[in-house]
PDB file of C-alpha atoms in Angstrom:
ATOM      1  CA  MET A   1       0.349  -0.061  -0.101  1.00  0.00           C
ATOM      2  CA  HIS A   2       1.048   3.366  -0.676  1.00  0.00           C
ATOM      3  CA  ALA A   3       0.428   6.790   1.675  1.00  0.00           C
ATOM      4  CA  SER A   4       1.665  10.200   1.989  1.00  0.00           C
ATOM      5  CA  VAL A   5       3.685  10.944   4.727  1.00  0.00           C
ATOM      6  CA  ARG A   6       4.399  14.395   5.839  1.00  0.00           C
ATOM      7  CA  ALA A   7       7.015  15.593   8.510  1.00  0.00           C
ATOM      8  CA  CYS A   8       5.783  18.763  10.444  1.00  0.00           C
ATOM      9  CA  PRO A   9       7.268  20.518  12.851  1.00  0.00           C
ATOM     10  CA  SER A  10       5.398  20.629  16.173  1.00  0.00           C
ATOM     11  CA  ALA A  11       6.146  21.294  20.346  1.00  0.00           C
ATOM     12  CA  ASP A  12       5.276  19.052  23.100  1.00  0.00           C
ATOM     13  CA  ARG A  13       3.450  20.238  26.103  1.00  0.00           C
ATOM     14  CA  THR A  14       6.821  21.216  27.545  1.00  0.00           C
ATOM     15  CA  GLY A  15       7.865  23.412  24.720  1.00  0.00           C
ATOM     16  CA  ARG A  16      10.390  20.656  23.096  1.00  0.00           C
ATOM     17  CA  ALA A  17      10.588  20.374  19.405  1.00  0.00           C
ATOM     18  CA  GLN A  18       9.356  17.233  18.101  1.00  0.00           C
ATOM     19  CA  ARG A  19       7.989  15.849  14.602  1.00  0.00           C
ATOM     20  CA  LEU A  20       4.765  15.293  13.769  1.00  0.00           C
ATOM     21  CA  LEU A  21       4.042  12.296  10.982  1.00  0.00           C
ATOM     22  CA  VAL A  22       0.895  12.952   9.124  1.00  0.00           C
ATOM     23  CA  VAL A  23      -0.156   9.599   6.690  1.00  0.00           C
ATOM     24  CA  THR A  24      -2.600   9.776   4.242  1.00  0.00           C
ATOM     25  CA  PRO A  25      -3.954   7.404   2.183  1.00  0.00           C
ATOM     26  CA  PRO A  26      -3.542   7.484  -1.863  1.00  0.00           C
ATOM     27  CA  GLU A  27      -5.959   9.776  -3.246  1.00  0.00           C
ATOM     28  CA  GLN A  28      -9.046   7.853  -4.299  1.00  0.00           C
ATOM     29  CA  SER A  29     -10.458   8.397  -7.700  1.00  0.00           C
ATOM     30  CA  PRO A  30     -14.014  10.021  -6.953  1.00  0.00           C
ATOM     31  CA  PRO A  31     -16.880   7.544  -7.669  1.00  0.00           C
ATOM     32  CA  ASP A  32     -18.540   7.918 -11.527  1.00  0.00           C
ATOM     33  CA  LEU A  33     -20.784  10.470 -11.154  1.00  0.00           C
ATOM     34  CA  VAL A  34     -23.545  10.297 -14.003  1.00  0.00           C
ATOM     35  CA  THR A  35     -23.693  14.354 -15.515  1.00  0.00           C
ATOM     36  CA  ALA A  36     -27.052  16.142 -16.158  1.00  0.00           C
ATOM     37  CA  ASP A  37     -26.775  15.367 -19.424  1.00  0.00           C
ATOM     38  CA  GLU A  38     -26.703  11.475 -18.774  1.00  0.00           C
ATOM     39  CA  VAL A  39     -29.673  11.719 -16.554  1.00  0.00           C
ATOM     40  CA  PHE A  40     -31.663  14.203 -19.600  1.00  0.00           C
ATOM     41  CA  ALA A  41     -30.980  11.603 -21.882  1.00  0.00           C
ATOM     42  CA  ARG A  42     -31.840   8.880 -20.178  1.00  0.00           C
ATOM     43  CA  CYS A  43     -34.984   9.801 -18.720  1.00  0.00           C
ATOM     44  CA  ARG A  44     -37.851   7.664 -19.398  1.00  0.00           C
ATOM     45  CA  LEU A  45     -40.137  10.378 -19.518  1.00  0.00           C
ATOM     46  CA  PRO A  46     -40.972  12.500 -22.412  1.00  0.00           C
ATOM     47  CA  VAL A  47     -39.165  15.410 -22.154  1.00  0.00           C
ATOM     48  CA  LEU A  48     -38.269  18.219 -24.742  1.00  0.00           C
ATOM     49  CA  LEU A  49     -36.473  21.649 -23.721  1.00  0.00           C
ATOM     50  CA  TYR A  50     -36.789  24.795 -26.496  1.00  0.00           C
ATOM     51  CA  ASP A  51     -34.804  27.559 -27.034  1.00  0.00           C
ATOM     52  CA  SER A  52     -36.701  30.852 -26.990  1.00  0.00           C
ATOM     53  CA  GLU A  53     -37.628  30.816 -30.878  1.00  0.00           C
ATOM     54  CA  LEU A  54     -39.904  27.339 -29.906  1.00  0.00           C
ATOM     55  CA  ARG A  55     -37.496  25.011 -31.461  1.00  0.00           C
ATOM     56  CA  ALA A  56     -36.331  21.718 -29.871  1.00  0.00           C
ATOM     57  CA  VAL A  57     -32.684  22.172 -28.358  1.00  0.00           C
ATOM     58  CA  ARG A  58     -32.831  18.016 -26.885  1.00  0.00           C
ATOM     59  CA  ALA A  59     -34.894  15.109 -25.875  1.00  0.00           C
ATOM     60  CA  SER A  60     -35.448  12.752 -23.673  1.00  0.00           C
ATOM     61  CA  ALA A  61     -35.100   8.877 -24.422  1.00  0.00           C
ATOM     62  CA  GLY A  62     -39.159   8.871 -23.359  1.00  0.00           C
ATOM     63  CA  ALA A  63     -39.750  12.120 -26.041  1.00  0.00           C
ATOM     64  CA  VAL A  64     -37.609   9.806 -28.450  1.00  0.00           C
ATOM     65  CA  ARG A  65     -39.665   6.470 -27.797  1.00  0.00           C
ATOM     66  CA  GLU A  66     -43.122   7.964 -27.798  1.00  0.00           C
ATOM     67  CA  LEU A  67     -42.726  10.286 -30.609  1.00  0.00           C
ATOM     68  CA  GLY A  68     -40.694   8.129 -32.792  1.00  0.00           C
ATOM     69  CA  LEU A  69     -38.054  10.308 -33.806  1.00  0.00           C
ATOM     70  CA  SER A  70     -34.526  10.660 -32.766  1.00  0.00           C
ATOM     71  CA  GLU A  71     -33.621  13.412 -30.909  1.00  0.00           C
ATOM     72  CA  GLU A  72     -31.700  14.277 -33.974  1.00  0.00           C
ATOM     73  CA  ARG A  73     -34.072  14.611 -36.537  1.00  0.00           C
ATOM     74  CA  MET A  74     -36.266  16.938 -33.574  1.00  0.00           C
ATOM     75  CA  ARG A  75     -33.255  19.262 -33.323  1.00  0.00           C
ATOM     76  CA  GLY A  76     -34.431  22.983 -34.792  1.00  0.00           C
ATOM     77  CA  ARG A  77     -38.004  21.763 -35.558  1.00  0.00           C
ATOM     78  CA  ARG A  78     -40.834  23.421 -33.799  1.00  0.00           C
ATOM     79  CA  VAL A  79     -43.373  21.563 -31.933  1.00  0.00           C
ATOM     80  CA  THR A  80     -45.667  21.793 -35.162  1.00  0.00           C
ATOM     81  CA  ASP A  81     -43.483  20.115 -37.016  1.00  0.00           C
ATOM     82  CA  ILE A  82     -43.085  17.433 -34.162  1.00  0.00           C
ATOM     83  CA  LEU A  83     -46.401  16.213 -33.046  1.00  0.00           C
ATOM     84  CA  PRO A  84     -50.263  15.849 -35.093  1.00  0.00           C
ATOM     85  CA  PRO A  85     -51.940  19.838 -35.184  1.00  0.00           C
ATOM     86  CA  HIS A  86     -54.276  18.800 -32.928  1.00  0.00           C
ATOM     87  CA  LEU A  87     -51.514  18.469 -30.192  1.00  0.00           C
ATOM     88  CA  CYS A  88     -49.399  20.875 -31.261  1.00  0.00           C
ATOM     89  CA  HIS A  89     -51.370  24.147 -31.495  1.00  0.00           C
ATOM     90  CA  ARG A  90     -52.223  23.504 -28.053  1.00  0.00           C
ATOM     91  CA  VAL A  91     -48.489  22.733 -26.487  1.00  0.00           C
ATOM     92  CA  GLU A  92     -46.959  25.114 -28.379  1.00  0.00           C
ATOM     93  CA  ASP A  93     -49.465  28.114 -27.417  1.00  0.00           C
ATOM     94  CA  GLY A  94     -48.954  26.823 -23.642  1.00  0.00           C
ATOM     95  CA  MET A  95     -45.241  27.092 -24.416  1.00  0.00           C
ATOM     96  CA  GLY A  96     -45.920  30.612 -25.847  1.00  0.00           C
ATOM     97  CA  ARG A  97     -47.498  32.092 -22.744  1.00  0.00           C
ATOM     98  CA  VAL A  98     -44.515  30.268 -20.530  1.00  0.00           C
ATOM     99  CA  LEU A  99     -42.206  32.304 -22.260  1.00  0.00           C
ATOM    100  CA  ALA A 100     -44.714  35.510 -22.134  1.00  0.00           C
ATOM    101  CA  THR A 101     -45.192  35.203 -18.035  1.00  0.00           C
ATOM    102  CA  GLY A 102     -42.810  33.065 -16.775  1.00  0.00           C
ATOM    103  CA  ALA A 103     -45.252  30.623 -15.045  1.00  0.00           C
ATOM    104  CA  ALA A 104     -45.714  27.413 -15.430  1.00  0.00           C
ATOM    105  CA  GLU A 105     -48.943  25.572 -17.417  1.00  0.00           C
ATOM    106  CA  GLN A 106     -50.094  22.361 -16.991  1.00  0.00           C
ATOM    107  CA  PHE A 107     -52.941  21.475 -19.322  1.00  0.00           C
ATOM    108  CA  HIS A 108     -54.350  17.471 -20.941  1.00  0.00           C
ATOM    109  CA  VAL A 109     -54.266  16.475 -24.527  1.00  0.00           C
ATOM    110  CA  ARG A 110     -55.714  13.669 -25.842  1.00  0.00           C
ATOM    111  CA  GLY A 111     -54.148  11.916 -29.224  1.00  0.00           C
ATOM    112  CA  ARG A 112     -51.834   9.591 -31.051  1.00  0.00           C
ATOM    113  CA  THR A 113     -48.016  11.332 -30.777  1.00  0.00           C
ATOM    114  CA  ARG A 114     -47.354   9.334 -33.808  1.00  0.00           C
ATOM    115  CA  PRO A 115     -50.073   7.497 -36.799  1.00  0.00           C
ATOM    116  CA  ASP A 116     -48.945   4.414 -35.871  1.00  0.00           C
ATOM    117  CA  GLY A 117     -49.370   4.879 -32.081  1.00  0.00           C
ATOM    118  CA  PRO A 118     -52.281   4.390 -30.075  1.00  0.00           C
ATOM    119  CA  GLU A 119     -54.291   7.044 -28.836  1.00  0.00           C
ATOM    120  CA  LYS A 120     -53.217   8.480 -25.225  1.00  0.00           C
ATOM    121  CA  VAL A 121     -54.067  10.837 -22.751  1.00  0.00           C
ATOM    122  CA  TRP A 122     -51.025  12.942 -21.861  1.00  0.00           C
ATOM    123  CA  SER A 123     -51.019  15.505 -18.821  1.00  0.00           C
ATOM    124  CA  VAL A 124     -48.718  18.508 -20.334  1.00  0.00           C
ATOM    125  CA  THR A 125     -46.457  20.816 -18.069  1.00  0.00           C
ATOM    126  CA  ALA A 126     -44.964  23.242 -19.681  1.00  0.00           C
ATOM    127  CA  TYR A 127     -42.189  25.077 -17.291  1.00  0.00           C
ATOM    128  CA  PRO A 128     -40.274  27.785 -17.805  1.00  0.00           C
ATOM    129  CA  PRO A 129     -36.224  27.131 -16.524  1.00  0.00           C
ATOM    130  CA  THR A 130     -34.627  30.300 -15.286  1.00  0.00           C
ATOM    131  CA  THR A 131     -31.273  31.641 -15.010  1.00  0.00           C
ATOM    132  CA  PRO A 132     -29.740  32.664 -11.983  1.00  0.00           C
ATOM    133  CA  ALA A 133     -30.679  36.229 -12.341  1.00  0.00           C
ATOM    134  CA  GLY A 134     -34.912  34.683 -12.625  1.00  0.00           C
ATOM    135  CA  GLN A 135     -34.988  35.347 -16.400  1.00  0.00           C
ATOM    136  CA  VAL A 136     -36.920  32.892 -18.137  1.00  0.00           C
ATOM    137  CA  ARG A 137     -34.610  31.027 -20.484  1.00  0.00           C
ATOM    138  CA  HIS A 138     -36.610  28.740 -22.570  1.00  0.00           C
ATOM    139  CA  PRO A 139     -39.247  26.551 -22.162  1.00  0.00           C
ATOM    140  CA  GLU A 140     -39.352  22.989 -21.381  1.00  0.00           C
ATOM    141  CA  VAL A 141     -41.688  20.701 -21.634  1.00  0.00           C
ATOM    142  CA  SER A 142     -42.918  17.039 -20.066  1.00  0.00           C
ATOM    143  CA  ALA A 143     -45.609  15.300 -20.729  1.00  0.00           C
ATOM    144  CA  LEU A 144     -47.033  11.980 -18.511  1.00  0.00           C
ATOM    145  CA  ASP A 145     -49.363   8.940 -19.758  1.00  0.00           C
ATOM    146  CA  VAL A 146     -52.366   9.718 -17.591  1.00  0.00           C
ATOM    147  CA  THR A 147     -54.751   7.458 -20.130  1.00  0.00           C
ATOM    148  CA  GLU A 148     -55.419   5.007 -17.185  1.00  0.00           C
ATOM    149  CA  GLN A 149     -56.735   7.274 -14.778  1.00  0.00           C
ATOM    150  CA  HIS A 150     -58.757   9.380 -17.639  1.00  0.00           C
ATOM    151  CA  LEU A 151     -59.976   6.497 -18.586  1.00  0.00           C
ATOM    152  CA  ALA A 152     -60.967   5.124 -15.051  1.00  0.00           C
ATOM    153  CA  ARG A 153     -62.430   8.833 -14.262  1.00  0.00           C
ATOM    154  CA  GLU A 154     -64.853   8.314 -16.818  1.00  0.00           C
ATOM    155  CA  ARG A 155     -66.012   4.636 -16.003  1.00  0.00           C
ATOM    156  CA  LEU A 156     -66.689   6.176 -12.412  1.00  0.00           C
ATOM    157  CA  ALA A 157     -68.689   8.901 -13.855  1.00  0.00           C
ATOM    158  CA  LEU A 158     -70.499   6.508 -15.991  1.00  0.00           C
ATOM    159  CA  LEU A 159     -71.206   4.486 -13.059  1.00  0.00           C
ATOM    160  CA  ASN A 160     -72.344   7.148 -10.801  1.00  0.00           C
ATOM    161  CA  ASP A 161     -74.489   8.234 -13.398  1.00  0.00           C
ATOM    162  CA  VAL A 162     -76.119   4.890 -13.904  1.00  0.00           C
ATOM    163  CA  SER A 163     -76.160   4.440 -10.045  1.00  0.00           C
ATOM    164  CA  ALA A 164     -78.184   8.221  -9.995  1.00  0.00           C
ATOM    165  CA  ARG A 165     -80.693   6.761 -12.763  1.00  0.00           C
ATOM    166  CA  VAL A 166     -81.638   3.981 -11.293  1.00  0.00           C
ATOM    167  CA  GLY A 167     -84.797   3.845  -9.458  1.00  0.00           C
ATOM    168  CA  THR A 168     -85.597   7.468 -10.582  1.00  0.00           C
ATOM    169  CA  PRO A 169     -89.033   6.959 -12.092  1.00  0.00           C
ATOM    170  CA  TRP A 170     -88.902   7.814 -15.940  1.00  0.00           C
ATOM    171  CA  THR A 171     -90.478  11.409 -16.601  1.00  0.00           C
TER     172      THR A 171
END
């Protein structure tokens, strides 16, 4: 085992000179830390980062999977070039408001993110990352698939409606 040894001048309680030996183990390399870029790239949640002109800058692995486009193909494109029209206009309008107001927005959209995909319901959040001075840099958009919860609420509403009508006289 290798160690670093340093001899430092010192004195005991009576003032006699002595040497203090400081032995330290060798420096260990820091553990492998995952960078923010790596975390973003591997994120399973669909997340897209846009510039101030609403053009895609980054796309997470989840966005690549859901949209069926590589990050390179999305880069530089507006959401209107990536999503079907009925989804993209709502998302782009939300991003514009985030840039204008600096306030996050959350809304739901329903539809297919690509022609061969199933219809889903998405909870979309447009969020304004800011500079240390508090200025909005660009919008970030994340989407969470809430299809199952949405369908469960629809079934529950239907059951509530039916149960309210059972035993009610027809008029």
